[in-house]
PDB file of C-alpha atoms in Angstrom:
ATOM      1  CA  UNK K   1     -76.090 -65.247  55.883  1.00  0.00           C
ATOM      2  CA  UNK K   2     -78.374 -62.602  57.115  1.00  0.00           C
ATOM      3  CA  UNK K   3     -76.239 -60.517  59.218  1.00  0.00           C
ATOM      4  CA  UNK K   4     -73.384 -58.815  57.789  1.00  0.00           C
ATOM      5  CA  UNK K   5     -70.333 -56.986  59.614  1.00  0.00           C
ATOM      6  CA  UNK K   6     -69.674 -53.234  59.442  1.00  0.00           C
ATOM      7  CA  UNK K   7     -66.721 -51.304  60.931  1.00  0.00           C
ATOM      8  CA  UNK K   8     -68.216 -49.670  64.204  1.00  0.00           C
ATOM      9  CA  UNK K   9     -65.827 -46.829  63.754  1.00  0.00           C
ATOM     10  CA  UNK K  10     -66.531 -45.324  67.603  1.00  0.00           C
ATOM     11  CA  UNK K  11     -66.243 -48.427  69.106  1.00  0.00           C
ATOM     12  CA  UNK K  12     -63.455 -47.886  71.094  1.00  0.00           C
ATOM     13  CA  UNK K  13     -60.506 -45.323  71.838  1.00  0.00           C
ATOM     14  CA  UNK K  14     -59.117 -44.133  69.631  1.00  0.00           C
ATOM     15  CA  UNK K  15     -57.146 -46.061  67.072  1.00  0.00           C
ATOM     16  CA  UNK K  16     -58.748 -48.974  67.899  1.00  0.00           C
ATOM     17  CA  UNK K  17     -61.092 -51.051  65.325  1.00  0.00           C
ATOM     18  CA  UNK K  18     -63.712 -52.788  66.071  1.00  0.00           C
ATOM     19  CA  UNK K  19     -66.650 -54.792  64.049  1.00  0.00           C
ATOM     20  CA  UNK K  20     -70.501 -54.914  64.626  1.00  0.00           C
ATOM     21  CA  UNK K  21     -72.967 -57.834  63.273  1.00  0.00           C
ATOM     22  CA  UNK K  22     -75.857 -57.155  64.448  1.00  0.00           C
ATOM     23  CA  UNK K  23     -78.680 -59.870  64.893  1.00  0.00           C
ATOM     24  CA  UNK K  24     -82.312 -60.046  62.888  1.00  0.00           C
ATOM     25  CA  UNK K  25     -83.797 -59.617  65.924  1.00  0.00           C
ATOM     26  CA  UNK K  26     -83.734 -56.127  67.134  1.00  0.00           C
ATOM     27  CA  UNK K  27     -84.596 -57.363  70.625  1.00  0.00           C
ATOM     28  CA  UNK K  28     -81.474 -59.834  70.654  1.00  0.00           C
ATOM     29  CA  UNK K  29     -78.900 -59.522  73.425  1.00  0.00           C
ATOM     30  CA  UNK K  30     -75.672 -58.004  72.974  1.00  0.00           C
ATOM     31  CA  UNK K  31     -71.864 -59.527  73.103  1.00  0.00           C
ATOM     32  CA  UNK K  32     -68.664 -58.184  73.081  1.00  0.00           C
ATOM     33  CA  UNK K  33     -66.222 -60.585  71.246  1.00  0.00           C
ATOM     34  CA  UNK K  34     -62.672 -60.554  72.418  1.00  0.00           C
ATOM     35  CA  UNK K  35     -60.223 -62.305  70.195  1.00  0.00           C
ATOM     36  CA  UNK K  36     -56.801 -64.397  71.172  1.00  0.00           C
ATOM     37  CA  UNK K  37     -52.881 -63.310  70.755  1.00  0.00           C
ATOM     38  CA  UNK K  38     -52.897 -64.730  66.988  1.00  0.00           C
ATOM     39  CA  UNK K  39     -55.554 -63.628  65.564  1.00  0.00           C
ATOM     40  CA  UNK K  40     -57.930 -60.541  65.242  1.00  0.00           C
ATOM     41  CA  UNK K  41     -61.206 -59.830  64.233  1.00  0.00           C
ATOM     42  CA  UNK K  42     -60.718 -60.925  60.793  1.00  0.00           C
ATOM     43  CA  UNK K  43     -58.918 -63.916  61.518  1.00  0.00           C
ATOM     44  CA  UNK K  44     -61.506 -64.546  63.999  1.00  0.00           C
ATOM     45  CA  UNK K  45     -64.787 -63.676  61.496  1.00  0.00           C
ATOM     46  CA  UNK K  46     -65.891 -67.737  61.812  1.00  0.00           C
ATOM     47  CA  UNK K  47     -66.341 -67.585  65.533  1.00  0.00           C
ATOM     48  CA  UNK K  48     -67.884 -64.334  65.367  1.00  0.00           C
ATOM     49  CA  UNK K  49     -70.293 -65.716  63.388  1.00  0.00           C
ATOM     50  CA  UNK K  50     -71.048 -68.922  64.780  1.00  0.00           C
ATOM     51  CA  UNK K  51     -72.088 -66.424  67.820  1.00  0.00           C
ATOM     52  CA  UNK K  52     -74.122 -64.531  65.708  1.00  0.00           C
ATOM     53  CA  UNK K  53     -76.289 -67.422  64.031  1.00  0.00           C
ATOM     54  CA  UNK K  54     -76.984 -68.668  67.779  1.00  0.00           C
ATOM     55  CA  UNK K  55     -78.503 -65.530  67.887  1.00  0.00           C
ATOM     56  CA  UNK K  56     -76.895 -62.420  69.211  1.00  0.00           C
ATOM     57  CA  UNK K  57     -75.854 -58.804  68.205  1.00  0.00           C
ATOM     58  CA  UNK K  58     -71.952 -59.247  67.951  1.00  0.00           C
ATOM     59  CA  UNK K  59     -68.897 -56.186  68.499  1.00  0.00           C
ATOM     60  CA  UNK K  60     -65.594 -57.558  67.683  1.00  0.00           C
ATOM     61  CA  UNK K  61     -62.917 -55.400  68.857  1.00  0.00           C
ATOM     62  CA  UNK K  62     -59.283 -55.513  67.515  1.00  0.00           C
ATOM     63  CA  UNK K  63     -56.934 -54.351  70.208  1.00  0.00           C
ATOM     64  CA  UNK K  64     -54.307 -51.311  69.884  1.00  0.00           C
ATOM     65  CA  UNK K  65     -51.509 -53.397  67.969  1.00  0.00           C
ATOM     66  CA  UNK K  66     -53.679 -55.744  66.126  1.00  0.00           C
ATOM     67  CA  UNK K  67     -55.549 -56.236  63.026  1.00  0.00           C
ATOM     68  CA  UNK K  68     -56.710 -52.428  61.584  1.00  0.00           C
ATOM     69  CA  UNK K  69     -56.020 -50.825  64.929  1.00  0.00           C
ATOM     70  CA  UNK K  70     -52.759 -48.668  65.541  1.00  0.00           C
ATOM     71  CA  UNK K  71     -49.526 -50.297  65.335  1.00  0.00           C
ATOM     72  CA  UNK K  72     -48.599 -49.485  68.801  1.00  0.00           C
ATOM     73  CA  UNK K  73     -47.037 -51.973  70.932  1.00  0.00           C
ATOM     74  CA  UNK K  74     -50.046 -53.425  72.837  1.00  0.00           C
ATOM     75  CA  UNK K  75     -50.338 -54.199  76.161  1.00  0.00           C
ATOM     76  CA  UNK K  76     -52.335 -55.942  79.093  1.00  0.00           C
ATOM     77  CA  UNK K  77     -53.716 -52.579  80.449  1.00  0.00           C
ATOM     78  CA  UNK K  78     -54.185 -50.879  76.470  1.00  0.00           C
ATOM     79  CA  UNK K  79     -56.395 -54.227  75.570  1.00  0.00           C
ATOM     80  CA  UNK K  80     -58.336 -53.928  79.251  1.00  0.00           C
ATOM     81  CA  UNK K  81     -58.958 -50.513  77.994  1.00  0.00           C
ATOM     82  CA  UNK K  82     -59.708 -51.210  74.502  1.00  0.00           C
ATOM     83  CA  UNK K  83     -62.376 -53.715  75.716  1.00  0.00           C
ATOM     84  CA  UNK K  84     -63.734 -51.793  78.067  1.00  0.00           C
ATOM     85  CA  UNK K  85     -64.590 -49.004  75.402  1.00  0.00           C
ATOM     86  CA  UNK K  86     -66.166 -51.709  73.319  1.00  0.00           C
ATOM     87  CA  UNK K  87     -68.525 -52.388  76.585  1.00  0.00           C
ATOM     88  CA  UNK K  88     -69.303 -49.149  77.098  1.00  0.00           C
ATOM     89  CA  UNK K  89     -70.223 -48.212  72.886  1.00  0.00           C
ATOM     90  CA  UNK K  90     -72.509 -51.612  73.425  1.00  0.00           C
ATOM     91  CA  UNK K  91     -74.374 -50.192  76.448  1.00  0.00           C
ATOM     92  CA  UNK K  92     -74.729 -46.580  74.482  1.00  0.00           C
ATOM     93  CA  UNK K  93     -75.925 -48.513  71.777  1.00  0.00           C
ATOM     94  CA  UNK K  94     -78.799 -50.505  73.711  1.00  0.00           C
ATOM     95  CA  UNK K  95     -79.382 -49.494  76.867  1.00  0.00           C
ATOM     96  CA  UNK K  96     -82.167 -51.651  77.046  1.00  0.00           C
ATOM     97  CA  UNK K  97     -80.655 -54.610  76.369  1.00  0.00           C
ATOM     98  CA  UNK K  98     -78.714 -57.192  77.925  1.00  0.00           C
ATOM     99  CA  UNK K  99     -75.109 -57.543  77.465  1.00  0.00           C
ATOM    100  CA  UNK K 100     -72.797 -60.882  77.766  1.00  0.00           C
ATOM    101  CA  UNK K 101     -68.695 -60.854  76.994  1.00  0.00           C
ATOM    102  CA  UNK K 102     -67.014 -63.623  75.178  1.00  0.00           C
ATOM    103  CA  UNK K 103     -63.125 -64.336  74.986  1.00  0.00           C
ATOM    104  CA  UNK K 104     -60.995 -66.963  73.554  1.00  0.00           C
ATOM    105  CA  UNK K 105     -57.955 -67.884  74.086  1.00  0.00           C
ATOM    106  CA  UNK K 106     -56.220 -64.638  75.773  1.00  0.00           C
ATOM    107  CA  UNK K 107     -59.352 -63.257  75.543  1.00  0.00           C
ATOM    108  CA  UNK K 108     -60.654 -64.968  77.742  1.00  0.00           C
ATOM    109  CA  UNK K 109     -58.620 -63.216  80.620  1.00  0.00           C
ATOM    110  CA  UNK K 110     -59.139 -60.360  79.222  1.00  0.00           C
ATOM    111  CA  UNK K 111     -62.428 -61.116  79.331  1.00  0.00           C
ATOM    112  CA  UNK K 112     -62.320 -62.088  82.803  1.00  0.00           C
ATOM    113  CA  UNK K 113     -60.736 -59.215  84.186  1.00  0.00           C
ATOM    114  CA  UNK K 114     -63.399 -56.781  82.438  1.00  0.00           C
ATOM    115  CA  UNK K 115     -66.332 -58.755  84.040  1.00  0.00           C
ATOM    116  CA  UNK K 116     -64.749 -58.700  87.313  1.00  0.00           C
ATOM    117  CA  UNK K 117     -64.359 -54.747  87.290  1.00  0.00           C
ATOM    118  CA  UNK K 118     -68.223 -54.207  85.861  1.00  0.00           C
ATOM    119  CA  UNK K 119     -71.214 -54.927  87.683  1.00  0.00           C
ATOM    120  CA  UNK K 120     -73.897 -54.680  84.317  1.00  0.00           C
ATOM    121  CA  UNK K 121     -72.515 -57.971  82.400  1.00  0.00           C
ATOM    122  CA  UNK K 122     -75.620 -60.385  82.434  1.00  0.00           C
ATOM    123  CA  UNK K 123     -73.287 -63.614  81.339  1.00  0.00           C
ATOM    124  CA  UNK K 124     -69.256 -64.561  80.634  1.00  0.00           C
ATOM    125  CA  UNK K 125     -68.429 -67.206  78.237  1.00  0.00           C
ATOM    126  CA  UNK K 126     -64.747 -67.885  77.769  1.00  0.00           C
ATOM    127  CA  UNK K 127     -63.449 -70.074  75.561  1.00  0.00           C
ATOM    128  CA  UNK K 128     -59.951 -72.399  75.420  1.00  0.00           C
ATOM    129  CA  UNK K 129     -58.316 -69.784  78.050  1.00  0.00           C
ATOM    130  CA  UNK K 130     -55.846 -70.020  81.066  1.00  0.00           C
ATOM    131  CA  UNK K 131     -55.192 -69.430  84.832  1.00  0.00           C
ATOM    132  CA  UNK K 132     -52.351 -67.093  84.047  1.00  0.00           C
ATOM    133  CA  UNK K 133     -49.714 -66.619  81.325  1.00  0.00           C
ATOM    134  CA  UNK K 134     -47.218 -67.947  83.869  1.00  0.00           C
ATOM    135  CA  UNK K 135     -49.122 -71.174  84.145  1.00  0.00           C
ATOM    136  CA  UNK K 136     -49.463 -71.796  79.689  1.00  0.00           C
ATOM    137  CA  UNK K 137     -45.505 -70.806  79.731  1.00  0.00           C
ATOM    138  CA  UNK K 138     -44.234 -73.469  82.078  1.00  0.00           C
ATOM    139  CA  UNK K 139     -46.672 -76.197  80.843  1.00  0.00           C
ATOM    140  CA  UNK K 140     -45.481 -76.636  77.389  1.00  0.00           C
ATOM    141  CA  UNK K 141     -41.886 -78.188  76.825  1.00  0.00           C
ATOM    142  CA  UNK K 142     -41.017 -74.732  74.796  1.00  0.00           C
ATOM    143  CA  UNK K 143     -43.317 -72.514  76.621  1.00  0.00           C
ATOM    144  CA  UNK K 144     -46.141 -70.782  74.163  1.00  0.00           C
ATOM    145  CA  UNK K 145     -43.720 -70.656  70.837  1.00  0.00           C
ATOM    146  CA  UNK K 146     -45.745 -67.911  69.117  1.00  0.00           C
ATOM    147  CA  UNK K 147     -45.328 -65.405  71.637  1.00  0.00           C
ATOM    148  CA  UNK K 148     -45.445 -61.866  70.966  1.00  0.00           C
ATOM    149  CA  UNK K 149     -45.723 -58.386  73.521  1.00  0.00           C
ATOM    150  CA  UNK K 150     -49.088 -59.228  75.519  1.00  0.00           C
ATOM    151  CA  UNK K 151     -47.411 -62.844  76.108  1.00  0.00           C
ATOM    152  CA  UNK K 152     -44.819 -60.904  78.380  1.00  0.00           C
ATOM    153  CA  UNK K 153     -48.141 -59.580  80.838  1.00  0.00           C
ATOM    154  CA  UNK K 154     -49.110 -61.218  83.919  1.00  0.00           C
ATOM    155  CA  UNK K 155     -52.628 -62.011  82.788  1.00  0.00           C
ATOM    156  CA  UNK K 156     -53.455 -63.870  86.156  1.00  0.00           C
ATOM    157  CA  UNK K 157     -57.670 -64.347  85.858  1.00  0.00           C
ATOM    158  CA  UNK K 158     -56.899 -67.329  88.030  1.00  0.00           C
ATOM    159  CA  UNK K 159     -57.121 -64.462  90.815  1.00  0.00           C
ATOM    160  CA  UNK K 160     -59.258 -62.155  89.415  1.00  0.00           C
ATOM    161  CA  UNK K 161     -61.992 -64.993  88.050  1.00  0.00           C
ATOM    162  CA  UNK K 162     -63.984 -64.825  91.764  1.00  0.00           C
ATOM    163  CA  UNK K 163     -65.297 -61.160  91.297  1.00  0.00           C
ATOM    164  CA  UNK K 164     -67.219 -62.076  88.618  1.00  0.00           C
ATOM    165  CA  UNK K 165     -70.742 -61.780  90.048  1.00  0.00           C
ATOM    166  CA  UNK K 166     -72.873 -63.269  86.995  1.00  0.00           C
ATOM    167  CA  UNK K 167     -73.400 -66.540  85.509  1.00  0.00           C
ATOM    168  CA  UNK K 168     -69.457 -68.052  83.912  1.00  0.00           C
ATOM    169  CA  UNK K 169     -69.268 -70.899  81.125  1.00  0.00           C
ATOM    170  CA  UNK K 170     -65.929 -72.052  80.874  1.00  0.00           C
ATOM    171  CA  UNK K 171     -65.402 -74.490  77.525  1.00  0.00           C
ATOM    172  CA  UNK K 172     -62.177 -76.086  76.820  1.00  0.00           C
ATOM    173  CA  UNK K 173     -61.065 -78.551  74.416  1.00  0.00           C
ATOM    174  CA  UNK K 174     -59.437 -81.840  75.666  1.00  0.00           C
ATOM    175  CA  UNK K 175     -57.005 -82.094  73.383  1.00  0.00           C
ATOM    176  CA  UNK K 176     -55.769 -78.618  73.079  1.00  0.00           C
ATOM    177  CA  UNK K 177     -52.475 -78.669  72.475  1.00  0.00           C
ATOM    178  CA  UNK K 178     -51.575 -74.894  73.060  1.00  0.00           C
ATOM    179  CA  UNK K 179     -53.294 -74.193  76.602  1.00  0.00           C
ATOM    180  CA  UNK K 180     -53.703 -77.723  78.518  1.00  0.00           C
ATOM    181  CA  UNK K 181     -57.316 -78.716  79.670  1.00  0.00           C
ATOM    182  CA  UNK K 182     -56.390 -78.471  83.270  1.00  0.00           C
ATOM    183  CA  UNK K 183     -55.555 -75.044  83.468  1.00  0.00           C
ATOM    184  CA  UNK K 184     -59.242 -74.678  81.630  1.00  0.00           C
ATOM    185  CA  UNK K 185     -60.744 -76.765  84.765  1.00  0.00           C
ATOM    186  CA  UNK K 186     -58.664 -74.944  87.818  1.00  0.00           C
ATOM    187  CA  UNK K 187     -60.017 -71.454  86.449  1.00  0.00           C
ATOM    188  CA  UNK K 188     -63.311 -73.199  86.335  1.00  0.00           C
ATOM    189  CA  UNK K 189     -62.649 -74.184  90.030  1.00  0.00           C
ATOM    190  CA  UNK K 190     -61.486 -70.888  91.152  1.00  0.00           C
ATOM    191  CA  UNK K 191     -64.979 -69.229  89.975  1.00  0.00           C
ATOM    192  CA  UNK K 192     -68.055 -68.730  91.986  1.00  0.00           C
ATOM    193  CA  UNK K 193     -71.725 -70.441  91.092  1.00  0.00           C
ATOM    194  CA  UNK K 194     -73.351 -69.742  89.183  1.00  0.00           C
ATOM    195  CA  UNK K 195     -70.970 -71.671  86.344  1.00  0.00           C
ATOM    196  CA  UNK K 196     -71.002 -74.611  84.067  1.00  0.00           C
ATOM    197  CA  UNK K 197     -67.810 -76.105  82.377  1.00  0.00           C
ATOM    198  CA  UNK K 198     -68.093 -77.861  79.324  1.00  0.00           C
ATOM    199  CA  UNK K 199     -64.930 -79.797  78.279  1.00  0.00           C
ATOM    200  CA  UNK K 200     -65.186 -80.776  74.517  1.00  0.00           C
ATOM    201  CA  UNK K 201     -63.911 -84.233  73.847  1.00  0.00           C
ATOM    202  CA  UNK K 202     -61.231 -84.518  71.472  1.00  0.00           C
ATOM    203  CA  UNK K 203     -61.143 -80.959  70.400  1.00  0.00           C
ATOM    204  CA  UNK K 204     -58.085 -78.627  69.948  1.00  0.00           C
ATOM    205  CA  UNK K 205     -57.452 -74.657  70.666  1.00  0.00           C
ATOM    206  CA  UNK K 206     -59.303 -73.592  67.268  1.00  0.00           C
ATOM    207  CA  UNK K 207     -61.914 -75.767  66.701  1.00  0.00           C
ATOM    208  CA  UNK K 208     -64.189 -76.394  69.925  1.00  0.00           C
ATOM    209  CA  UNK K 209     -67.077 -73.850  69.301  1.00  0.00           C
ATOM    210  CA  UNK K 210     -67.423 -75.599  66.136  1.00  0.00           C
ATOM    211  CA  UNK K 211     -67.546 -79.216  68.243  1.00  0.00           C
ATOM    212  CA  UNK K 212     -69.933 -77.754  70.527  1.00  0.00           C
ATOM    213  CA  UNK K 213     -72.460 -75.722  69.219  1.00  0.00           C
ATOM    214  CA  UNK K 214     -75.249 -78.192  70.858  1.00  0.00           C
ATOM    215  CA  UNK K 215     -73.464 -77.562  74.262  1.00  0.00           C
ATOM    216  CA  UNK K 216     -73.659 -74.103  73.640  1.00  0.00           C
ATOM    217  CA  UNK K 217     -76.774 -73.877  72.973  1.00  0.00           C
ATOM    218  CA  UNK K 218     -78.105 -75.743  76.157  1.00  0.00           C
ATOM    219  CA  UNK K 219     -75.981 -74.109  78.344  1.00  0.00           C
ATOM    220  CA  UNK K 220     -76.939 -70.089  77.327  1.00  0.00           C
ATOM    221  CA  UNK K 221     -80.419 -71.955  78.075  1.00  0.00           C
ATOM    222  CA  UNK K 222     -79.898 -73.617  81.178  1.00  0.00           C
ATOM    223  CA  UNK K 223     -76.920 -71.280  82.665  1.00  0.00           C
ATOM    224  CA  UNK K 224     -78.256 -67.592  81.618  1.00  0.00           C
ATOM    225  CA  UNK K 225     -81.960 -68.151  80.586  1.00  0.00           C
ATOM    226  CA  UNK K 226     -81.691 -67.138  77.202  1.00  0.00           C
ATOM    227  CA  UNK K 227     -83.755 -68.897  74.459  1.00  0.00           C
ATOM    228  CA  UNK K 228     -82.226 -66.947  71.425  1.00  0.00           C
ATOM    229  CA  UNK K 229     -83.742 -66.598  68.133  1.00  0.00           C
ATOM    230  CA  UNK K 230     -81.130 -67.706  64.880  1.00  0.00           C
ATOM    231  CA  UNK K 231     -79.837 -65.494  62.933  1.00  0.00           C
ATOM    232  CA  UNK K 232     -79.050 -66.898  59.792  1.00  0.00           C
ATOM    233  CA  UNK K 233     -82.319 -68.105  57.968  1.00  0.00           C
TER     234      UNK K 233
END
């Protein structure tokens, strides 16, 4: 491939890692990638690409208490934080250029809650993500079995998604088996236009960017304007 990641060392506060990949195209737009409870930004290097190749300059940020950050106990206000330094080293970094914020899976609300507290995010894409902890918890027979500390937060973007004032793509997978479709489609619901939801037939919590790329592509298109150049040759 033609982009390659580098630790972006001031990324965030301090203690926290992060990981830039920039595009080809010096010009392209920027995204902050936020990953999900199990994995970090290693674990998550596929779907950081995959974003890449469609064309934009990628920061991957690894929370306090995951991946090479400090091993302090994280938290739902410590990862709001860390993710809002990440925003804020993109904007220093290109001023110029526009900047979108990606999450999956718990990312996604804390994705959600950063665009609803900034007022320069040009797009939100989240990805296989919930109306609240609360709400994955009581849907599964043994509530979310690999837990862990941010699974004990309130996460509640069902209540926070409506102050998002730019475009929102919500994708889910239909047959995820870890956060059920319809808590995908009531966050979708509780969101103002501009918005498109893309529900992935037959895919699961891990593999519906790869399912979807075509959708993707159409909807950063039709939904935020963007006709983005690939990365990868």
């Amino acid at each position: 491939m033609s982009g390659s990641i580098s630790a972006a060392a001031t990324a965030a506060t301090p203690g926290c890692h992060a990981l830039w990949m920039p595009a080809n195209n010096r010009q392209a737009p920027l995204l902050l990638y936020l990953h999900g409870a199990r994995w970090n930004v290693k674990g998550s290097s596929p779907r950081i690409r995959r974003l890449n190749d469609m064309g934009f300059s990628v920061l991957a940020v690894d929370y306090r208490g995951f991946g090479q950050s400090s091993k302090t106990l994280p938290s739902e206000a410590s990862a709001t934080e860390d993710a809002r330094a990440g925003w804020d080293w993109l904007a220093r970094k290109a001023p110029d250029r526009p900047r979108y914020i990606f999450g999956h899976s718990l990312g996604g609300a804390i994705a959600i809650d950063l665009a609803a507290s900034v007022k320069d995010e040009s797009g939100v894409m989240v990805e296989s993500t919930f109306t609240r902890i609360a709400d994955v918890v009581s849907s599964m027979r043994w509530g979310w079995l690999p837990v862990g500390p941010l699974i004990t937060q309130r996460f509640d973007s069902v209540n926070k998604v409506a102050a998002i004032g730019s475009p929102l793509l919500v994708v889910h997978g239909s047959a995820d088996p870890l956060i059920p479709v319809a808590l995908g489609q009531q966050l979708f619901e509780a969101a103002q236009e501009p918005k498109r939801l893309i529900l992935v037939d037959g895919a699961t919590h891990h593999n519906t960017q790869t399912k979807a790329m075509a959708q993707y592509r159409s909807a950063l298109h039709e939904l935020f304007g963007l006709n983005l150049t690939k990365s990868r040759s």
